[in-house]
PDB file of C-alpha atoms in Angstrom:
ATOM      1  CA  MET A  21     -11.442  98.354  14.249  1.00  0.00           C
ATOM      2  CA  SER A  22     -12.433  98.272  10.416  1.00  0.00           C
ATOM      3  CA  GLU A  23     -15.789  99.791   9.813  1.00  0.00           C
ATOM      4  CA  SER A  24     -17.414  96.061   8.748  1.00  0.00           C
ATOM      5  CA  ARG A  25     -16.176  94.782  12.032  1.00  0.00           C
ATOM      6  CA  GLU A  26     -17.668  97.443  13.792  1.00  0.00           C
ATOM      7  CA  ARG A  27     -21.291  97.075  11.804  1.00  0.00           C
ATOM      8  CA  ILE A  28     -21.212  93.395  12.490  1.00  0.00           C
ATOM      9  CA  LEU A  29     -20.592  94.053  16.265  1.00  0.00           C
ATOM     10  CA  ASN A  30     -23.763  96.719  16.044  1.00  0.00           C
ATOM     11  CA  ALA A  31     -26.123  94.167  14.296  1.00  0.00           C
ATOM     12  CA  ALA A  32     -25.194  91.600  16.803  1.00  0.00           C
ATOM     13  CA  GLU A  33     -25.501  93.864  19.858  1.00  0.00           C
ATOM     14  CA  ALA A  34     -29.077  94.951  18.905  1.00  0.00           C
ATOM     15  CA  ARG A  35     -29.916  91.515  18.260  1.00  0.00           C
ATOM     16  CA  LEU A  36     -28.692  90.625  21.812  1.00  0.00           C
ATOM     17  CA  LEU A  37     -30.528  93.378  22.977  1.00  0.00           C
ATOM     18  CA  ALA A  38     -33.713  92.960  21.386  1.00  0.00           C
ATOM     19  CA  SER A  39     -33.837  88.957  21.236  1.00  0.00           C
ATOM     20  CA  GLY A  40     -31.395  87.317  23.964  1.00  0.00           C
ATOM     21  CA  PRO A  41     -29.274  85.058  22.910  1.00  0.00           C
ATOM     22  CA  SER A  42     -31.881  83.822  20.419  1.00  0.00           C
ATOM     23  CA  GLY A  43     -31.486  86.455  18.343  1.00  0.00           C
ATOM     24  CA  LEU A  44     -27.856  85.914  17.369  1.00  0.00           C
ATOM     25  CA  VAL A  45     -28.537  84.423  14.139  1.00  0.00           C
ATOM     26  CA  LEU A  46     -25.331  84.956  12.208  1.00  0.00           C
ATOM     27  CA  ASP A  47     -27.253  85.068   8.660  1.00  0.00           C
ATOM     28  CA  ALA A  48     -29.428  87.794   9.989  1.00  0.00           C
ATOM     29  CA  ILE A  49     -26.505  89.544  11.975  1.00  0.00           C
ATOM     30  CA  ALA A  50     -24.864  89.778   8.354  1.00  0.00           C
ATOM     31  CA  ALA A  51     -28.072  90.988   6.952  1.00  0.00           C
ATOM     32  CA  ASP A  52     -28.554  93.884   9.488  1.00  0.00           C
ATOM     33  CA  ALA A  53     -24.705  94.435   9.126  1.00  0.00           C
ATOM     34  CA  GLY A  54     -24.861  94.647   5.150  1.00  0.00           C
ATOM     35  CA  ILE A  55     -22.367  91.932   4.456  1.00  0.00           C
ATOM     36  CA  SER A  56     -22.218  88.531   3.344  1.00  0.00           C
ATOM     37  CA  LYS A  57     -22.266  85.320   6.352  1.00  0.00           C
ATOM     38  CA  GLY A  58     -18.684  84.855   4.703  1.00  0.00           C
ATOM     39  CA  GLY A  59     -17.610  88.602   5.326  1.00  0.00           C
ATOM     40  CA  LEU A  60     -18.793  87.982   9.098  1.00  0.00           C
ATOM     41  CA  LEU A  61     -16.918  84.737   9.229  1.00  0.00           C
ATOM     42  CA  TYR A  62     -14.249  86.766   8.061  1.00  0.00           C
ATOM     43  CA  HIS A  63     -13.956  88.989  10.870  1.00  0.00           C
ATOM     44  CA  PHE A  64     -15.558  86.724  13.204  1.00  0.00           C
ATOM     45  CA  GLY A  65     -14.895  82.693  12.394  1.00  0.00           C
ATOM     46  CA  SER A  66     -17.772  81.855  15.029  1.00  0.00           C
ATOM     47  CA  LYS A  67     -20.654  83.042  16.837  1.00  0.00           C
ATOM     48  CA  GLU A  68     -18.580  82.236  20.011  1.00  0.00           C
ATOM     49  CA  ALA A  69     -15.790  84.615  18.417  1.00  0.00           C
ATOM     50  CA  LEU A  70     -18.613  87.210  17.890  1.00  0.00           C
ATOM     51  CA  VAL A  71     -19.617  87.427  21.542  1.00  0.00           C
ATOM     52  CA  GLU A  72     -16.534  87.456  22.193  1.00  0.00           C
ATOM     53  CA  GLY A  73     -15.649  90.488  20.500  1.00  0.00           C
ATOM     54  CA  LEU A  74     -19.097  91.857  21.883  1.00  0.00           C
ATOM     55  CA  CYS A  75     -17.366  91.319  25.224  1.00  0.00           C
ATOM     56  CA  ASP A  76     -14.403  92.641  24.267  1.00  0.00           C
ATOM     57  CA  ARG A  77     -15.866  96.053  23.119  1.00  0.00           C
ATOM     58  CA  MET A  78     -18.509  96.010  26.409  1.00  0.00           C
ATOM     59  CA  LEU A  79     -14.836  95.785  28.314  1.00  0.00           C
ATOM     60  CA  ALA A  80     -12.955  98.223  26.351  1.00  0.00           C
ATOM     61  CA  GLY A  81     -16.120 100.699  26.382  1.00  0.00           C
ATOM     62  CA  PHE A  82     -16.325 100.462  30.303  1.00  0.00           C
ATOM     63  CA  ASP A  83     -12.726 101.429  30.648  1.00  0.00           C
ATOM     64  CA  GLN A  84     -12.986 104.494  27.987  1.00  0.00           C
ATOM     65  CA  LYS A  85     -15.833 105.872  30.148  1.00  0.00           C
ATOM     66  CA  LEU A  86     -14.169 104.956  33.691  1.00  0.00           C
ATOM     67  CA  ALA A  87     -10.765 107.122  32.223  1.00  0.00           C
ATOM     68  CA  SER A  88     -13.165 110.289  30.887  1.00  0.00           C
ATOM     69  CA  LEU A  89     -14.950 110.307  34.102  1.00  0.00           C
ATOM     70  CA  PHE A  90     -11.389 109.776  35.848  1.00  0.00           C
ATOM     71  CA  GLU A  91      -9.680 112.417  34.258  1.00  0.00           C
ATOM     72  CA  ALA A  92     -12.352 114.994  34.089  1.00  0.00           C
ATOM     73  CA  ASP A  93     -12.439 114.726  38.317  1.00  0.00           C
ATOM     74  CA  GLU A  94     -10.937 117.679  39.320  1.00  0.00           C
ATOM     75  CA  ASP A  95     -10.504 116.139  42.898  1.00  0.00           C
ATOM     76  CA  ALA A  96      -7.846 113.599  42.759  1.00  0.00           C
ATOM     77  CA  PRO A  97      -8.594 111.215  45.941  1.00  0.00           C
ATOM     78  CA  GLY A  98     -11.635 109.392  45.484  1.00  0.00           C
ATOM     79  CA  ALA A  99     -11.679 110.438  41.796  1.00  0.00           C
ATOM     80  CA  PHE A 100     -11.551 106.618  40.110  1.00  0.00           C
ATOM     81  CA  THR A 101     -14.059 105.406  42.583  1.00  0.00           C
ATOM     82  CA  ARG A 102     -16.163 108.301  41.835  1.00  0.00           C
ATOM     83  CA  ALA A 103     -15.473 107.275  38.391  1.00  0.00           C
ATOM     84  CA  TYR A 104     -16.377 103.921  38.797  1.00  0.00           C
ATOM     85  CA  LEU A 105     -19.526 104.297  40.510  1.00  0.00           C
ATOM     86  CA  ALA A 106     -20.948 107.093  37.997  1.00  0.00           C
ATOM     87  CA  SER A 107     -19.752 104.742  35.293  1.00  0.00           C
ATOM     88  CA  THR A 108     -21.721 101.607  36.658  1.00  0.00           C
ATOM     89  CA  VAL A 109     -24.711 102.906  37.886  1.00  0.00           C
ATOM     90  CA  THR A 110     -26.745 106.168  37.304  1.00  0.00           C
ATOM     91  CA  ASP A 111     -28.196 108.765  40.066  1.00  0.00           C
ATOM     92  CA  GLU A 112     -31.272 106.828  39.926  1.00  0.00           C
ATOM     93  CA  GLY A 113     -29.203 103.434  40.548  1.00  0.00           C
ATOM     94  CA  LYS A 114     -30.158 102.097  37.095  1.00  0.00           C
ATOM     95  CA  PRO A 115     -27.206 100.780  35.035  1.00  0.00           C
ATOM     96  CA  ALA A 116     -25.329 103.816  33.184  1.00  0.00           C
ATOM     97  CA  ASP A 117     -25.592 102.401  29.959  1.00  0.00           C
ATOM     98  CA  ASN A 118     -27.397  98.874  28.216  1.00  0.00           C
ATOM     99  CA  SER A 119     -24.325  96.843  29.752  1.00  0.00           C
ATOM    100  CA  ALA A 120     -26.192  95.081  32.300  1.00  0.00           C
ATOM    101  CA  GLN A 121     -28.616  93.522  29.488  1.00  0.00           C
ATOM    102  CA  LEU A 122     -25.668  93.211  27.197  1.00  0.00           C
ATOM    103  CA  MET A 123     -23.390  90.961  29.639  1.00  0.00           C
ATOM    104  CA  ALA A 124     -26.655  88.935  30.765  1.00  0.00           C
ATOM    105  CA  GLY A 125     -27.356  88.046  26.960  1.00  0.00           C
ATOM    106  CA  ILE A 126     -23.343  87.373  26.568  1.00  0.00           C
ATOM    107  CA  LEU A 127     -23.357  85.113  29.870  1.00  0.00           C
ATOM    108  CA  ALA A 128     -26.299  83.117  28.345  1.00  0.00           C
ATOM    109  CA  THR A 129     -24.242  82.969  25.281  1.00  0.00           C
ATOM    110  CA  LEU A 130     -21.063  82.054  26.580  1.00  0.00           C
ATOM    111  CA  GLY A 131     -22.440  79.896  29.502  1.00  0.00           C
ATOM    112  CA  ARG A 132     -20.138  78.882  32.366  1.00  0.00           C
ATOM    113  CA  ASP A 133     -16.933  78.120  30.477  1.00  0.00           C
ATOM    114  CA  SER A 134     -14.507  79.724  32.860  1.00  0.00           C
ATOM    115  CA  ALA A 135     -11.885  80.637  29.905  1.00  0.00           C
ATOM    116  CA  HIS A 136     -14.336  83.294  28.024  1.00  0.00           C
ATOM    117  CA  LEU A 137     -15.257  84.914  31.836  1.00  0.00           C
ATOM    118  CA  GLU A 138     -11.585  84.807  32.388  1.00  0.00           C
ATOM    119  CA  LYS A 139     -11.322  88.205  30.550  1.00  0.00           C
ATOM    120  CA  VAL A 140     -14.013  89.855  32.500  1.00  0.00           C
ATOM    121  CA  ARG A 141     -12.742  88.735  36.052  1.00  0.00           C
ATOM    122  CA  GLU A 142      -9.211  90.551  35.034  1.00  0.00           C
ATOM    123  CA  HIS A 143     -10.772  93.559  33.891  1.00  0.00           C
ATOM    124  CA  PHE A 144     -12.828  93.378  37.649  1.00  0.00           C
ATOM    125  CA  ALA A 145      -9.199  92.262  39.086  1.00  0.00           C
ATOM    126  CA  ARG A 146      -7.220  95.764  37.508  1.00  0.00           C
ATOM    127  CA  TRP A 147     -10.184  97.839  38.246  1.00  0.00           C
ATOM    128  CA  HIS A 148     -10.047  96.750  41.996  1.00  0.00           C
ATOM    129  CA  ALA A 149      -6.374  97.375  41.983  1.00  0.00           C
ATOM    130  CA  ARG A 150      -6.801 100.869  41.084  1.00  0.00           C
ATOM    131  CA  LEU A 151      -9.545 101.584  43.853  1.00  0.00           C
ATOM    132  CA  ASP A 152      -7.060 100.499  46.189  1.00  0.00           C
ATOM    133  CA  ARG A 153      -4.460 103.235  44.536  1.00  0.00           C
ATOM    134  CA  ASP A 154      -7.207 106.071  44.578  1.00  0.00           C
ATOM    135  CA  GLY A 155      -6.240 108.039  47.529  1.00  0.00           C
ATOM    136  CA  ILE A 156      -9.206 107.093  49.891  1.00  0.00           C
ATOM    137  CA  ASP A 157      -9.349 104.020  52.592  1.00  0.00           C
ATOM    138  CA  PRO A 158      -9.415 101.083  50.314  1.00  0.00           C
ATOM    139  CA  LYS A 159     -12.047  99.268  52.193  1.00  0.00           C
ATOM    140  CA  THR A 160     -14.325 102.496  51.808  1.00  0.00           C
ATOM    141  CA  ALA A 161     -13.587 102.042  48.164  1.00  0.00           C
ATOM    142  CA  THR A 162     -14.399  98.833  47.903  1.00  0.00           C
ATOM    143  CA  LEU A 163     -17.668  99.015  49.321  1.00  0.00           C
ATOM    144  CA  VAL A 164     -18.579 101.631  46.953  1.00  0.00           C
ATOM    145  CA  ARG A 165     -17.573  99.151  44.148  1.00  0.00           C
ATOM    146  CA  LEU A 166     -19.739  96.723  46.100  1.00  0.00           C
ATOM    147  CA  ALA A 167     -22.463  98.724  46.184  1.00  0.00           C
ATOM    148  CA  ALA A 168     -22.437  99.925  42.648  1.00  0.00           C
ATOM    149  CA  ASP A 169     -21.914  96.864  41.196  1.00  0.00           C
ATOM    150  CA  GLY A 170     -24.859  95.175  43.486  1.00  0.00           C
ATOM    151  CA  LEU A 171     -27.187  97.757  42.270  1.00  0.00           C
ATOM    152  CA  TRP A 172     -25.920  96.888  38.517  1.00  0.00           C
ATOM    153  CA  LEU A 173     -26.354  93.092  39.341  1.00  0.00           C
ATOM    154  CA  SER A 174     -29.997  93.529  40.349  1.00  0.00           C
ATOM    155  CA  ALA A 175     -30.422  95.000  36.935  1.00  0.00           C
ATOM    156  CA  LEU A 176     -28.944  92.515  34.905  1.00  0.00           C
ATOM    157  CA  LEU A 177     -30.842  89.353  37.226  1.00  0.00           C
ATOM    158  CA  GLY A 178     -33.865  91.710  37.455  1.00  0.00           C
ATOM    159  CA  LEU A 179     -34.257  91.543  41.260  1.00  0.00           C
ATOM    160  CA  SER A 180     -36.525  94.191  43.102  1.00  0.00           C
ATOM    161  CA  GLN A 181     -34.918  97.522  42.486  1.00  0.00           C
ATOM    162  CA  LEU A 182     -35.059 100.659  45.306  1.00  0.00           C
ATOM    163  CA  ASP A 183     -37.670 103.640  44.407  1.00  0.00           C
ATOM    164  CA  PRO A 184     -36.186 106.441  42.620  1.00  0.00           C
ATOM    165  CA  ALA A 185     -36.110 108.429  46.005  1.00  0.00           C
ATOM    166  CA  SER A 186     -33.997 105.874  48.082  1.00  0.00           C
ATOM    167  CA  SER A 187     -31.826 105.368  44.810  1.00  0.00           C
ATOM    168  CA  ALA A 188     -31.009 108.265  44.582  1.00  0.00           C
ATOM    169  CA  ASP A 189     -29.987 108.545  48.208  1.00  0.00           C
ATOM    170  CA  VAL A 190     -28.125 105.719  48.359  1.00  0.00           C
ATOM    171  CA  ILE A 191     -26.021 106.864  45.076  1.00  0.00           C
ATOM    172  CA  ARG A 192     -25.828 110.710  46.770  1.00  0.00           C
ATOM    173  CA  THR A 193     -24.398 108.589  50.000  1.00  0.00           C
ATOM    174  CA  LEU A 194     -21.794 106.034  48.232  1.00  0.00           C
ATOM    175  CA  ARG A 195     -20.502 109.490  46.227  1.00  0.00           C
ATOM    176  CA  ASP A 196     -20.313 111.487  49.638  1.00  0.00           C
ATOM    177  CA  LEU A 197     -18.119 108.260  50.963  1.00  0.00           C
ATOM    178  CA  THR A 198     -15.629 109.008  48.070  1.00  0.00           C
TER     179      THR A 198
END
């Protein structure tokens, strides 16, 4: 990825995280990235293309984190499920990174356009298929994924969260299942 493209995505992500979808003003993003608006539009032909780029980068980052954690796990059965859990939520049950807030902004910007969400669906289908081949009971792997996704989604939607002690117990139990 070019340095300019990366700076644009960093600036757009910072604005999306700080101000939500209303912060995605191309002129401001270009200024934050230190390029002209024309330069931004050279890399991303529209705001929609920029948001799609943010989504692509977020999904690729999650894939990289999954791969890294999977490769570092010495106990092969359940390694991918544990990597998925750790990539999704912390031991306290909070999102492992800023992805929940970022995804909320992306979804609010893209709306319910199924063509844009198809890429996200494809990634989830691929991750789920990999969990089925993780060397543990596929139903257990699915339960762990759904629990991790539920904790992440609760953060995305601002739903009530578990207290820290309960959350740590839940994550430990999920990890023990793998």
